[in-house]
Tab-separated table of C-alpha atoms in Angstrom:
chain	number	residue	atom	x	y	z
A	1	MET	CA	-8.185	10.787	23.872
A	2	THR	CA	-6.089	10.254	26.966
A	3	ALA	CA	-2.486	9.142	27.074
A	4	THR	CA	-1.937	5.396	27.247
A	5	ALA	CA	0.963	3.015	27.003
A	6	PRO	CA	2.988	3.475	23.817
A	7	ARG	CA	1.933	1.503	20.768
A	8	THR	CA	5.340	0.060	20.026
A	9	THR	CA	8.434	1.118	21.956
A	10	THR	CA	8.528	2.691	25.406
A	11	ARG	CA	10.455	5.882	26.015
A	12	ARG	CA	14.123	5.218	26.368
A	13	SER	CA	17.447	6.945	26.144
A	14	THR	CA	19.925	6.267	23.336
A	15	SER	CA	23.398	7.444	22.533
A	16	ASP	CA	21.837	10.090	20.272
A	17	ALA	CA	19.264	11.289	22.789
A	18	GLY	CA	20.060	14.067	25.215
A	19	PRO	CA	18.903	14.352	28.805
A	20	GLY	CA	15.122	14.383	29.020
A	21	ASP	CA	14.729	13.452	25.360
A	22	ALA	CA	12.343	10.638	24.420
A	23	VAL	CA	12.635	8.320	21.442
A	24	GLY	CA	9.720	6.636	19.682
A	25	THR	CA	9.500	4.064	16.911
A	26	GLY	CA	6.780	3.421	14.343
A	27	HIS	CA	6.388	1.070	11.402
A	28	ALA	CA	4.022	0.848	8.442
A	29	ALA	CA	3.810	-1.691	5.646
A	30	CYS	CA	3.161	-0.966	1.976
A	31	HIS	CA	0.722	-2.324	-0.609
A	32	HIS	CA	0.918	-3.584	-4.199
A	33	GLY	CA	-1.204	-0.963	-5.898
A	34	GLU	CA	-4.953	-1.179	-6.219
A	35	ILE	CA	-7.576	-3.758	-7.064
A	36	LEU	CA	-10.114	-0.997	-7.689
A	37	GLN	CA	-9.912	2.782	-7.862
A	38	GLY	CA	-12.377	5.319	-9.188
A	39	VAL	CA	-15.436	7.314	-8.113
A	40	PHE	CA	-18.210	5.966	-5.879
A	41	LEU	CA	-21.225	7.170	-3.919
A	42	ASP	CA	-20.717	7.742	-0.212
A	43	GLU	CA	-23.361	7.223	2.478
A	44	ARG	CA	-24.980	10.562	1.580
A	45	GLY	CA	-25.137	9.757	-2.141
A	46	ARG	CA	-22.230	12.115	-2.906
A	47	PRO	CA	-19.649	11.122	-5.591
A	48	CYS	CA	-16.340	10.453	-3.870
A	49	GLN	CA	-12.954	9.229	-5.128
A	50	ALA	CA	-11.989	5.996	-3.400
A	51	LEU	CA	-9.864	2.873	-3.780
A	52	VAL	CA	-9.331	-0.695	-2.625
A	53	THR	CA	-5.654	-1.542	-2.168
A	54	LEU	CA	-3.986	-4.915	-2.649
A	55	PRO	CA	-2.207	-5.415	0.704
A	56	MET	CA	1.264	-6.886	0.916
A	57	ASN	CA	3.540	-7.300	3.888
A	58	GLY	CA	7.283	-7.388	3.640
A	59	PRO	CA	8.600	-4.011	2.481
A	60	GLY	CA	7.823	-1.113	4.766
A	61	SER	CA	8.965	2.093	6.406
A	62	THR	CA	10.331	2.408	9.940
A	63	ALA	CA	10.581	5.773	11.686
A	64	HIS	CA	12.613	6.733	14.751
A	65	PHE	CA	11.709	10.057	16.332
A	66	THR	CA	13.639	11.843	19.079
A	67	LEU	CA	11.851	14.660	20.890
A	68	ARG	CA	13.911	17.825	21.497
A	69	PRO	CA	12.191	19.669	24.355
A	70	GLY	CA	12.441	23.436	24.164
A	71	THR	CA	12.754	23.586	20.367
A	72	PRO	CA	9.992	25.037	18.148
A	73	PRO	CA	7.445	22.425	17.011
A	74	ASP	CA	8.248	23.054	13.342
A	75	ASP	CA	11.970	22.445	13.967
A	76	VAL	CA	12.057	18.876	12.667
A	77	ARG	CA	15.214	17.500	11.053
A	78	VAL	CA	14.704	14.552	8.720
A	79	THR	CA	17.089	11.879	7.474
A	80	PRO	CA	17.178	11.161	4.571
A	81	ALA	CA	16.631	14.735	3.428
A	82	GLY	CA	13.781	15.421	1.046
A	83	ARG	CA	11.048	13.482	2.854
A	84	THR	CA	8.853	16.577	3.008
A	85	LYS	CA	5.579	14.723	3.518
A	86	ALA	CA	6.979	12.804	6.475
A	87	ARG	CA	8.322	16.031	7.954
A	88	ALA	CA	4.891	17.675	7.605
A	89	ALA	CA	3.323	14.636	9.286
A	90	ALA	CA	5.801	14.875	12.163
A	91	VAL	CA	4.941	18.533	12.805
A	92	LEU	CA	1.214	17.785	12.740
A	93	ALA	CA	1.612	14.767	15.029
A	94	LEU	CA	3.762	16.745	17.480
A	95	ARG	CA	1.043	19.352	17.865
A	96	GLU	CA	-1.681	16.694	18.130
A	97	CYS	CA	0.084	14.717	20.848
A	98	ALA	CA	1.113	17.781	22.831
A	99	ALA	CA	-2.460	19.061	22.790
A	100	ARG	CA	-3.763	15.731	24.113
A	101	LEU	CA	-1.337	15.944	27.027
A	102	SER	CA	-1.826	19.681	27.578
A	103	ALA	CA	1.909	20.054	27.034
A	104	ALA	CA	4.022	22.481	25.054
A	105	PRO	CA	4.836	21.085	21.582
A	106	CYS	CA	8.462	20.798	20.572
A	107	GLY	CA	10.559	19.757	17.607
A	108	GLY	CA	12.740	16.729	17.109
A	109	VAL	CA	14.801	14.506	14.856
A	110	LEU	CA	13.223	12.014	12.450
A	111	THR	CA	15.099	9.124	10.863
A	112	LEU	CA	13.399	6.996	8.209
A	113	THR	CA	14.564	3.639	6.914
A	114	GLY	CA	12.854	1.166	4.637
A	115	ASP	CA	12.862	-0.810	1.443
A	116	ILE	CA	9.794	0.335	-0.513
A	117	PRO	CA	10.603	1.354	-4.105
A	118	VAL	CA	9.724	5.005	-4.661
A	119	GLY	CA	7.272	6.144	-7.321
A	120	LEU	CA	5.883	2.736	-8.303
A	121	GLY	CA	2.501	3.147	-6.628
A	122	MET	CA	3.219	0.979	-3.571
A	123	GLY	CA	2.328	3.621	-0.984
A	124	SER	CA	5.895	4.632	-0.128
A	125	SER	CA	5.010	8.169	0.973
A	126	THR	CA	1.982	7.025	2.976
A	127	SER	CA	4.096	4.367	4.667
A	128	ASP	CA	6.644	7.050	5.606
A	129	VAL	CA	3.903	9.315	6.917
A	130	ILE	CA	2.138	6.659	9.004
A	131	ALA	CA	5.394	5.324	10.437
A	132	THR	CA	6.323	8.907	11.347
A	133	VAL	CA	3.024	9.641	13.094
A	134	ARG	CA	3.313	6.400	15.049
A	135	ALA	CA	6.897	7.194	16.051
A	136	VAL	CA	5.989	10.686	17.267
A	137	ALA	CA	3.023	9.339	19.232
A	138	ASP	CA	5.265	6.632	20.694
A	139	ALA	CA	7.784	9.237	21.823
A	140	TRP	CA	4.999	11.146	23.597
A	141	GLY	CA	3.511	7.971	25.094
A	142	VAL	CA	0.201	8.550	23.300
A	143	ARG	CA	-1.894	6.055	21.331
A	144	LEU	CA	-3.637	7.571	18.304
A	145	ALA	CA	-6.700	5.937	16.752
A	146	PRO	CA	-6.431	4.886	13.088
A	147	ARG	CA	-8.940	7.524	12.016
A	148	THR	CA	-6.814	10.201	13.693
A	149	ILE	CA	-3.714	8.912	11.912
A	150	ALA	CA	-5.673	8.922	8.640
A	151	GLY	CA	-6.669	12.556	9.150
A	152	LEU	CA	-3.087	13.592	9.870
A	153	ALA	CA	-1.856	11.638	6.829
A	154	VAL	CA	-4.318	13.363	4.488
A	155	ARG	CA	-3.328	16.768	5.884
A	156	ALA	CA	0.358	15.937	5.381
A	157	GLU	CA	0.203	14.585	1.823
A	158	GLY	CA	-3.200	15.474	0.356
A	159	ALA	CA	-4.299	11.839	0.001
A	160	SER	CA	-3.595	8.643	1.895
A	161	ASP	CA	-3.820	4.916	1.337
A	162	PRO	CA	-5.524	2.971	4.176
A	163	LEU	CA	-2.259	1.524	5.496
A	164	MET	CA	-3.037	2.774	9.015
A	165	LEU	CA	-5.888	0.223	9.062
A	166	ALA	CA	-3.794	-2.755	7.927
A	167	PRO	CA	-3.903	-5.627	8.459
A	168	GLY	CA	-7.654	-5.897	8.228
A	169	PRO	CA	-10.601	-6.477	5.905
A	170	PRO	CA	-10.648	-5.031	2.385
A	171	LEU	CA	-11.895	-1.456	2.480
A	172	LEU	CA	-13.275	0.983	-0.048
A	173	PHE	CA	-11.336	3.974	1.254
A	174	ALA	CA	-11.773	7.648	0.321
A	175	GLN	CA	-8.101	8.524	-0.022
A	176	ARG	CA	-8.569	12.304	-0.166
A	177	GLU	CA	-10.799	12.356	2.913
A	178	GLY	CA	-9.133	9.675	5.024
A	179	ARG	CA	-12.273	7.685	5.721
A	180	THR	CA	-13.788	4.310	4.918
A	181	LEU	CA	-16.783	4.222	2.596
A	182	GLU	CA	-17.370	0.496	2.982
A	183	ALA	CA	-15.860	-2.575	4.609
A	184	LEU	CA	-16.324	-5.100	1.819
A	185	GLY	CA	-16.110	-8.271	3.897
A	186	PRO	CA	-13.713	-10.348	5.993
A	187	ALA	CA	-10.939	-10.921	3.439
A	188	LEU	CA	-10.112	-10.786	-0.251
A	189	PRO	CA	-10.718	-14.014	-2.172
A	190	PRO	CA	-7.712	-16.359	-2.348
A	191	ALA	CA	-5.283	-15.250	-5.028
A	192	VAL	CA	-1.613	-15.705	-5.770
A	193	VAL	CA	-0.028	-12.578	-7.238
A	194	LEU	CA	2.964	-12.589	-9.565
A	195	GLY	CA	4.219	-9.025	-9.225
A	196	CYS	CA	6.054	-7.182	-11.969
A	197	ALA	CA	7.296	-3.715	-12.907
A	198	LEU	CA	6.039	-1.929	-16.002
A	199	GLY	CA	7.764	0.964	-17.717
A	200	GLY	CA	11.195	-0.456	-16.970
A	201	GLY	CA	10.505	0.076	-13.270
A	202	ALA	CA	10.824	3.839	-13.678
A	203	PRO	CA	9.192	6.005	-10.987
A	204	VAL	CA	6.017	7.831	-12.001
A	205	ASP	CA	5.595	11.520	-11.214
A	206	THR	CA	1.950	11.482	-10.186
A	207	LEU	CA	1.863	15.275	-9.957
A	208	ALA	CA	2.564	15.399	-13.697
A	209	LEU	CA	-0.393	13.144	-14.523
A	210	PRO	CA	-3.718	14.654	-15.525
A	211	ALA	CA	-6.176	14.929	-12.661
A	212	PRO	CA	-8.828	12.190	-12.682
A	213	ALA	CA	-12.011	13.316	-14.399
A	214	TYR	CA	-15.183	11.292	-13.926
A	215	ASP	CA	-18.681	11.691	-15.365
A	216	ALA	CA	-22.031	10.068	-14.621
A	217	ARG	CA	-21.278	7.102	-16.853
A	218	ASP	CA	-18.026	6.493	-14.967
A	219	LEU	CA	-19.926	6.578	-11.685
A	220	ASP	CA	-22.293	3.875	-12.937
A	221	THR	CA	-19.358	1.753	-14.120
A	222	TYR	CA	-17.445	2.004	-10.855
A	223	GLU	CA	-20.534	1.343	-8.763
A	224	HIS	CA	-21.041	-1.819	-10.820
A	225	LEU	CA	-17.441	-2.858	-10.135
A	226	ARG	CA	-17.992	-2.132	-6.452
A	227	ARG	CA	-20.936	-4.542	-6.416
A	228	MET	CA	-18.865	-7.150	-8.250
A	229	LEU	CA	-16.023	-6.831	-5.739
A	230	ARG	CA	-18.444	-7.025	-2.830
A	231	ARG	CA	-19.802	-10.273	-4.290
A	232	ALA	CA	-16.293	-11.605	-4.977
A	233	VAL	CA	-15.370	-11.057	-1.315
A	234	SER	CA	-18.567	-12.559	0.043
A	235	ASP	CA	-18.318	-15.638	-2.214
A	236	GLY	CA	-14.523	-16.021	-2.099
A	237	ASP	CA	-14.622	-15.803	-5.902
A	238	SER	CA	-11.057	-15.411	-7.209
A	239	ALA	CA	-12.173	-15.227	-10.840
A	240	LEU	CA	-14.517	-12.344	-10.082
A	241	LEU	CA	-11.718	-10.583	-8.171
A	242	GLY	CA	-9.556	-10.873	-11.277
A	243	ARG	CA	-12.290	-9.433	-13.488
A	244	VAL	CA	-12.641	-6.414	-11.197
A	245	GLY	CA	-8.883	-5.836	-11.108
A	246	THR	CA	-8.572	-6.065	-14.885
A	247	ALA	CA	-11.536	-3.768	-15.520
A	248	SER	CA	-10.232	-1.159	-13.087
A	249	ALA	CA	-6.732	-1.355	-14.603
A	250	ARG	CA	-8.177	-0.926	-18.091
A	251	LEU	CA	-10.138	2.151	-17.018
A	252	GLY	CA	-7.000	3.528	-15.394
A	253	GLN	CA	-5.160	3.391	-18.713
A	254	ARG	CA	-6.975	6.551	-19.762
A	255	ARG	CA	-4.685	8.335	-17.309
A	256	LEU	CA	-1.567	6.149	-17.070
A	257	THR	CA	-1.344	4.754	-20.643
A	258	HIS	CA	1.016	1.840	-20.002
A	259	GLY	CA	2.285	0.631	-23.358
A	260	GLU	CA	2.657	-2.906	-21.953
A	261	PHE	CA	-0.978	-3.233	-20.873
A	262	PRO	CA	-2.146	-5.284	-23.893
A	263	VAL	CA	0.903	-7.558	-23.548
A	264	LEU	CA	0.323	-7.981	-19.813
A	265	THR	CA	-3.297	-9.029	-20.252
A	266	ARG	CA	-2.435	-11.345	-23.141
A	267	ILE	CA	0.248	-13.112	-21.092
A	268	ALA	CA	-2.144	-13.384	-18.139
A	269	ASP	CA	-4.811	-15.006	-20.331
A	270	ARG	CA	-2.293	-17.432	-21.856
A	271	ALA	CA	-1.016	-18.448	-18.407
A	272	GLY	CA	-4.498	-19.188	-17.078
A	273	ALA	CA	-4.575	-16.214	-14.698
A	274	VAL	CA	-7.873	-14.772	-13.489
A	275	GLY	CA	-6.832	-11.177	-14.191
A	276	VAL	CA	-4.371	-8.388	-13.562
A	277	GLN	CA	-4.068	-5.367	-11.310
A	278	ILE	CA	-2.064	-2.179	-11.816
A	279	ALA	CA	-1.255	0.611	-9.398
A	280	HIS	CA	-3.180	3.726	-10.349
A	281	SER	CA	-0.255	5.941	-9.385
A	282	GLY	CA	2.768	4.001	-10.603
A	283	ASN	CA	4.288	1.142	-12.579
A	284	VAL	CA	3.802	-1.781	-10.210
A	285	ALA	CA	1.459	-4.477	-11.526
A	286	GLY	CA	0.398	-8.015	-10.701
A	287	VAL	CA	-0.935	-11.070	-12.495
A	288	LEU	CA	-3.630	-12.755	-10.365
A	289	PHE	CA	-4.024	-16.534	-10.133
A	290	ASP	CA	-6.613	-18.686	-8.401
A	291	PRO	CA	-4.453	-20.946	-6.174
A	292	ARG	CA	-6.953	-23.810	-6.055
A	293	PRO	CA	-6.793	-25.450	-9.526
A	294	PRO	CA	-3.856	-27.830	-10.021
A	295	GLY	CA	-0.726	-26.772	-11.871
A	296	LEU	CA	-0.277	-23.382	-10.185
A	297	ASN	CA	3.513	-23.592	-10.012
A	298	ALA	CA	3.818	-24.368	-13.703
A	299	ARG	CA	1.510	-21.463	-14.591
A	300	LEU	CA	3.529	-19.064	-12.447
A	301	ARG	CA	6.817	-20.155	-14.029
A	302	ARG	CA	5.419	-19.871	-17.527
A	303	CYS	CA	3.983	-16.445	-16.813
A	304	ALA	CA	7.297	-15.198	-15.385
A	305	ARG	CA	9.197	-16.466	-18.435
A	306	ASP	CA	6.716	-14.832	-20.818
A	307	LEU	CA	6.900	-11.529	-18.959
A	308	GLU	CA	10.703	-11.520	-19.154
A	309	ARG	CA	10.631	-12.267	-22.887
A	310	GLU	CA	8.511	-9.139	-23.325
A	311	GLY	CA	10.877	-6.998	-21.251
A	312	ILE	CA	8.598	-6.887	-18.181
A	313	THR	CA	10.503	-7.631	-14.967
A	314	PRO	CA	8.885	-10.108	-12.520
A	315	THR	CA	9.524	-8.978	-8.949
A	316	ARG	CA	7.803	-11.111	-6.311
A	317	VAL	CA	5.182	-13.757	-5.582
A	318	PHE	CA	2.748	-13.355	-2.702
A	319	THR	CA	-0.757	-14.395	-1.735
A	320	THR	CA	-3.845	-12.572	-0.497
A	321	HIS	CA	-5.162	-15.498	1.491
A	322	PRO	CA	-2.547	-17.626	3.277
A	323	SER	CA	-3.691	-20.888	4.799
A	324	PRO	CA	-2.143	-24.178	5.975
A	325	ASN	CA	-3.254	-25.708	2.665
A	326	SER	CA	-1.804	-22.967	0.477
A	327	PRO	CA	-0.003	-24.376	-2.605
A	328	ILE	CA	2.825	-21.906	-1.992
A	329	SER	CA	5.361	-23.189	0.499
A	330	PRO	CA	5.814	-20.989	3.606
A	331	LYS	CA	9.527	-20.936	2.759
A	332	SER	CA	8.964	-19.660	-0.740
A	333	HIS	CA	6.818	-16.553	-0.550
A	334	HIS	CA	7.007	-13.079	0.869
A	335	PRO	CA	4.971	-12.263	4.021
A	336	THR	CA	1.273	-12.030	3.338
A	337	PRO	CA	-1.536	-9.614	4.228
A	338	SER	CA	-2.716	-11.571	7.262
A	339	GLU	CA	0.687	-11.293	8.918
A	340	ASP	CA	1.027	-8.212	11.115
A	341	SER	CA	4.371	-6.791	10.057
A	342	SER	CA	4.292	-4.296	12.918
A	343	ARG	CA	4.876	-7.225	15.280
A	344	GLY	CA	7.840	-8.614	13.377
A	345	ARG	CA	11.346	-7.296	12.900
A	346	ALA	CA	11.428	-3.766	11.636
A	347	HIS	CA	13.027	-3.076	8.278
A	348	LEU	CA	16.175	-1.314	9.351
A	349	GLY	CA	18.640	-2.449	6.758
A	350	SER	CA	18.873	0.537	4.440
A	351	HIS	CA	17.264	3.654	3.129
A	352	ARG	CA	14.463	3.054	0.680
A	353	PRO	CA	15.668	2.391	-2.879
A	354	ALA	CA	14.548	4.543	-5.774
A	355	GLY	CA	13.174	1.577	-7.682
A	356	PRO	CA	13.454	-2.163	-8.243
A	357	ASP	CA	16.309	-3.897	-10.014
A	358	THR	CA	15.120	-3.765	-13.599
A	359	SER	CA	18.148	-5.205	-15.326
A	360	ARG	CA	17.443	-7.639	-18.106
A	361	ARG	CA	19.183	-10.555	-16.406
A	362	ARG	CA	16.770	-13.240	-15.285
A	363	THR	CA	14.903	-12.208	-12.164
A	364	ARG	CA	15.263	-14.564	-9.215
A	365	LEU	CA	11.788	-15.133	-7.833
A	366	PRO	CA	10.994	-17.176	-4.740
A	367	ALA	CA	10.766	-20.885	-5.566
A	368	VAL	CA	7.196	-21.956	-6.187
């Protein structure tokens, strides 16, 4: 691929950049866990781990990268310290971009800011990695295709959510291979999501979890859920979307074992929700509502109150399918998956927090 105009910010000098240095910026949004995750057949009939994320704009990672010509390509300083996956992504992206320009690779300085809670299964590390790759490419003046970014992300962290392809249609994405198995349709069915944090909002150490183990019966089950989700997307069937999310979350309990899962599903049923979804690598969860029947606001309020009574912290309300006729006021919800957060203001306010506010005082949700 040849060099083109930068994706986001043109090369410029700053007070921190020395003579001849170039600075690039990149941004990536997060997601709200998965609607479906398991094992599926790829185009060659080979079993392959894959997932369908629940997109959500709002929180995200922003990366600023300053090239330091003449330094070794693995000499990358990162702020905050400890973002080892982002650092690995920067080194890989530096070599990739330099090779495309037939230039000598060099090191640089990476600064990450954002507001994605860590360890809840919202794609915080992938967001860091993608923002970093975009910032490095921007500093070089190179545009990288999403599939190239996906390959670099998988090499940097071992697996990657499909955030480099957002916003876009729902995808069944092979996270350990960085490729799409299937585009399921134009958009997820309309759903309003009441987000919450399980496990007291504590981060989950995914490396300490048992590795997923699937057998032939699991493959049949997940392929059935794949067909259901495909039909839900094609028909705009919110109830079927909820059934898929709940079934996938229930299967995921074999690995995550959330003690609140029975309570969460019981509250969802009582509130008239269509289902639930839970991140397969963390404690973030959502109760899914069809926005079209009357009384949505009352159901959301009741559900939030019931969650709090059970010690489950409500966190946010957002929708998968914004429209002019949405029952949620534009002033009252977080940005939605159809809004391209990369075109809005970057999240520059603070370093990413370690987790949500999980105090037992009443959570202030957007008015609905």
